[in-house]
CSV table of C-alpha atoms in Angstrom, one decimal:
chain,number,residue,atom,x,y,z
O,63,MET,CA,28.5,6.7,41.7
O,64,MET,CA,27.4,6.4,38.1
O,65,ASN,CA,26.6,9.6,36.2
O,66,TYR,CA,23.3,10.5,34.6
O,67,TYR,CA,24.3,9.6,31.1
O,68,THR,CA,25.6,6.2,32.1
O,69,VAL,CA,22.4,5.3,34.0
O,70,LYS,CA,20.3,6.6,31.0
O,71,ARG,CA,22.3,4.4,28.6
O,72,LEU,CA,21.9,1.4,30.8
O,73,PHE,CA,18.2,2.0,31.0
O,74,ASP,CA,18.0,2.3,27.2
O,75,ILE,CA,19.9,-0.9,26.7
O,76,ILE,CA,17.9,-3.0,29.1
O,77,LEU,CA,14.5,-1.6,28.0
O,78,SER,CA,15.3,-1.9,24.3
O,79,ILE,CA,16.4,-5.6,24.7
O,80,ILE,CA,13.2,-6.4,26.7
O,81,LEU,CA,11.0,-4.7,24.1
O,82,LEU,CA,12.8,-6.2,21.1
O,83,ILE,CA,12.3,-9.7,22.5
O,84,CYS,CA,8.7,-9.2,23.7
O,85,LEU,CA,7.6,-7.5,20.5
O,86,SER,CA,9.4,-9.8,18.1
O,87,PRO,CA,6.2,-11.7,17.1
O,88,ILE,CA,4.6,-8.3,16.2
O,89,PHE,CA,7.8,-7.3,14.2
O,90,LEU,CA,7.6,-10.6,12.2
O,91,ILE,CA,3.8,-10.1,11.5
O,92,ILE,CA,4.3,-6.5,10.3
O,93,ALA,CA,7.3,-7.4,8.2
O,94,PHE,CA,5.5,-10.3,6.6
O,95,ILE,CA,2.4,-8.1,5.7
O,96,ILE,CA,4.6,-5.4,4.2
O,97,ARG,CA,6.6,-8.0,2.2
O,98,ILE,CA,3.5,-9.6,0.7
O,99,GLN,CA,1.9,-6.2,0.0
O,100,ASP,CA,4.4,-5.3,-2.7
O,101,GLY,CA,7.4,-7.7,-2.5
O,102,GLY,CA,9.8,-5.0,-1.3
O,103,PRO,CA,11.8,-4.8,1.9
O,104,SER,CA,9.8,-4.3,5.1
O,105,ILE,CA,12.3,-1.9,6.7
O,106,PHE,CA,12.8,1.7,5.6
O,107,ARG,CA,16.3,3.0,6.2
O,108,GLN,CA,17.2,6.7,6.2
O,109,GLU,CA,20.1,8.9,7.2
O,110,ARG,CA,19.4,11.0,10.2
O,111,ILE,CA,21.4,13.4,12.3
O,112,GLY,CA,22.3,12.2,15.8
O,113,LYS,CA,24.3,13.2,18.8
O,114,LYS,CA,27.0,15.9,18.0
O,115,GLY,CA,25.8,16.0,14.4
O,116,VAL,CA,26.9,12.5,13.6
O,117,VAL,CA,24.9,10.8,10.7
O,118,PHE,CA,23.4,7.4,11.5
O,119,ARG,CA,21.1,5.0,9.8
O,120,PHE,CA,17.5,5.3,11.1
O,121,TYR,CA,15.0,2.4,10.8
O,122,LYS,CA,11.3,2.3,10.5
O,123,PHE,CA,8.8,-0.2,9.0
O,124,ARG,CA,8.1,0.9,5.4
O,125,SER,CA,4.7,2.5,5.0
O,126,MET,CA,5.1,3.9,1.5
O,127,PRO,CA,5.7,2.4,-1.9
O,128,LEU,CA,9.3,1.5,-2.8
O,129,SER,CA,9.9,4.5,-5.1
O,130,THR,CA,9.0,7.2,-2.5
O,131,PRO,CA,11.6,9.9,-2.1
O,132,SER,CA,13.1,10.8,1.4
O,133,VAL,CA,11.5,13.9,2.8
O,134,GLU,CA,10.8,15.7,6.1
O,135,SER,CA,8.0,14.3,8.2
O,136,LYS,CA,5.7,17.3,7.5
O,137,GLU,CA,6.0,16.6,3.7
O,138,THR,CA,4.9,13.0,3.9
O,139,LYS,CA,1.3,14.0,3.9
O,140,LYS,CA,1.7,14.8,0.2
O,141,LEU,CA,3.1,11.3,-0.6
O,142,GLN,CA,1.3,8.0,-1.3
O,143,ILE,CA,1.0,5.6,1.7
O,144,THR,CA,0.2,1.9,1.3
O,145,PRO,CA,-3.0,0.6,2.8
O,146,PHE,CA,-1.2,-1.2,5.5
O,147,GLY,CA,1.1,1.7,5.9
O,148,LYS,CA,-1.8,3.9,6.9
O,149,PHE,CA,-2.5,1.5,9.8
O,150,ILE,CA,1.0,1.2,11.1
O,151,ARG,CA,1.5,5.0,10.9
O,152,ARG,CA,-1.8,5.7,12.7
O,153,THR,CA,-0.9,3.3,15.4
O,154,ASN,CA,2.8,4.3,15.4
O,155,LEU,CA,3.8,0.6,14.8
O,156,ASP,CA,6.1,1.9,12.0
O,157,GLU,CA,8.4,3.3,14.7
O,158,LEU,CA,9.1,-0.1,16.4
O,159,PRO,CA,12.4,-0.7,14.6
O,160,GLN,CA,13.8,2.3,16.3
O,161,PHE,CA,14.2,0.2,19.4
O,162,TYR,CA,17.2,-1.3,17.5
O,163,ASN,CA,18.6,2.3,17.1
O,164,VAL,CA,18.2,2.7,20.9
O,165,LEU,CA,20.0,-0.6,21.5
O,166,ARG,CA,22.9,0.4,19.2
O,167,GLY,CA,23.2,3.8,20.9
O,168,ASP,CA,22.2,5.9,17.9
O,169,MET,CA,19.1,7.0,19.9
O,170,SER,CA,17.6,7.1,23.3
O,171,PHE,CA,14.0,6.6,24.5
O,172,ILE,CA,13.8,10.3,25.3
O,173,GLY,CA,15.5,13.1,23.4
O,174,PRO,CA,15.0,15.5,20.4
O,175,ARG,CA,13.7,13.6,17.4
O,176,PRO,CA,16.5,13.0,14.9
O,177,PRO,CA,16.2,15.3,11.8
O,178,ILE,CA,17.1,14.4,8.3
O,179,PRO,CA,20.3,16.0,6.9
O,180,SER,CA,18.3,18.5,4.7
O,181,GLN,CA,16.7,20.1,7.8
O,182,THR,CA,19.7,22.4,8.1
O,183,GLU,CA,17.8,25.2,9.9
O,184,LEU,CA,16.7,22.9,12.7
O,185,ILE,CA,20.1,21.3,13.0
O,186,GLU,CA,21.8,24.7,13.3
O,187,MET,CA,19.3,25.9,15.9
O,188,ARG,CA,19.9,22.8,17.9
O,189,ARG,CA,23.7,23.3,17.6
O,190,MET,CA,23.2,26.8,19.0
O,191,ASN,CA,20.9,25.8,21.9
O,192,GLY,CA,22.9,22.7,23.0
O,193,ALA,CA,20.3,20.1,21.9
O,194,LEU,CA,22.6,18.7,19.2
O,195,GLN,CA,25.0,17.5,21.9
O,196,LEU,CA,22.3,15.0,23.1
O,197,SER,CA,21.2,11.7,21.8
O,198,PRO,CA,18.1,11.9,19.7
O,199,GLY,CA,15.0,10.1,21.0
O,200,LEU,CA,11.9,8.2,20.2
O,201,SER,CA,9.9,10.9,21.9
O,202,GLY,CA,10.9,14.3,23.2
O,203,TRP,CA,9.8,17.6,24.8
O,204,ALA,CA,8.9,19.0,21.4
O,205,GLN,CA,6.8,16.0,20.5
O,206,VAL,CA,4.7,16.0,23.7
O,207,ASN,CA,4.1,19.7,23.2
O,208,SER,CA,3.5,19.5,19.5
O,209,PHE,CA,0.7,21.1,17.6
O,210,ASP,CA,-0.2,21.0,13.9
O,211,GLY,CA,2.1,23.2,11.9
O,212,MET,CA,4.7,23.6,14.6
O,213,SER,CA,7.4,25.9,13.3
O,214,VAL,CA,11.1,24.9,13.2
O,215,SER,CA,11.9,27.6,15.7
O,216,ASP,CA,9.2,26.4,18.1
O,217,LYS,CA,10.5,22.8,17.8
O,218,ALA,CA,14.1,24.0,18.4
O,219,LYS,CA,12.9,26.1,21.4
O,220,PHE,CA,11.4,23.0,23.0
O,221,ASP,CA,14.6,21.0,22.2
O,222,GLY,CA,16.7,23.7,23.8
O,223,GLU,CA,14.5,23.6,26.9
O,224,TYR,CA,15.0,19.9,27.1
O,225,ALA,CA,18.8,20.3,26.9
O,226,ILE,CA,18.7,22.8,29.8
O,227,LYS,CA,16.3,20.8,32.0
O,228,ILE,CA,17.5,17.3,31.3
O,229,SER,CA,17.1,15.1,34.4
O,230,PHE,CA,15.5,11.8,35.4
O,231,GLY,CA,12.5,13.7,36.7
O,232,PHE,CA,12.1,15.7,33.5
O,233,GLU,CA,12.5,12.6,31.3
O,234,PHE,CA,10.0,10.8,33.4
O,235,LEU,CA,7.5,13.6,32.8
O,236,ILE,CA,8.1,13.4,29.0
O,237,LEU,CA,7.6,9.6,29.2
O,238,LEU,CA,4.3,10.0,31.1
O,239,LYS,CA,3.1,12.6,28.6
O,240,THR,CA,4.1,10.3,25.7
O,241,ILE,CA,2.1,7.4,27.3
O,242,LEU,CA,-0.9,9.7,27.8
O,243,TYR,CA,-0.7,10.9,24.2
O,244,PHE,CA,-0.9,7.3,23.0
O,245,THR,CA,-3.7,6.3,25.3
O,246,LYS,CA,-5.8,9.3,24.5
O,247,LYS,CA,-5.0,9.4,20.8
O,248,PRO,CA,-8.2,9.1,18.8
O,249,PRO,CA,-8.2,6.8,15.8
O,250,THR,CA,-8.1,8.5,12.4
O,251,TYR,CA,-9.4,6.7,9.4
């Protein structure tokens, strides 16, 4: 019988291939618009911390000008965002290239969000609570329970709960809460 992590990885591979193929026209349209907006590359690459503390290259559609520094998510509100970037961030379309990270095995659909290397406090808390031993995800227990101004310790607490409760049922609950979040998310302009 296959173990939990093997089944989860197979699910990630199959679903990411299906989504990459089905959404490829959207990928091309977004990439084209970003490219004509300022002539720069459409994909933003950043180092993130993955399973067992391994650094990997994380992909998103670029929503900021080319010269923007790499900072934590909570700091991005202080930075300039391109006009089209506001749209793709509001609709979370900027996250679509992460399906490639899932296909490569850098990430999973469900797991703690991957921190940037400078988030040392969060990384250490995850190391202590077991969450750093897991593949990071597109959505996770902390994200579906998030609130404005969530502290690093609250985020790590949710990540630790996920590490303890990890199961198909728990991941299905997180997936449902993620879908509900996106279907109820009010537009912000």
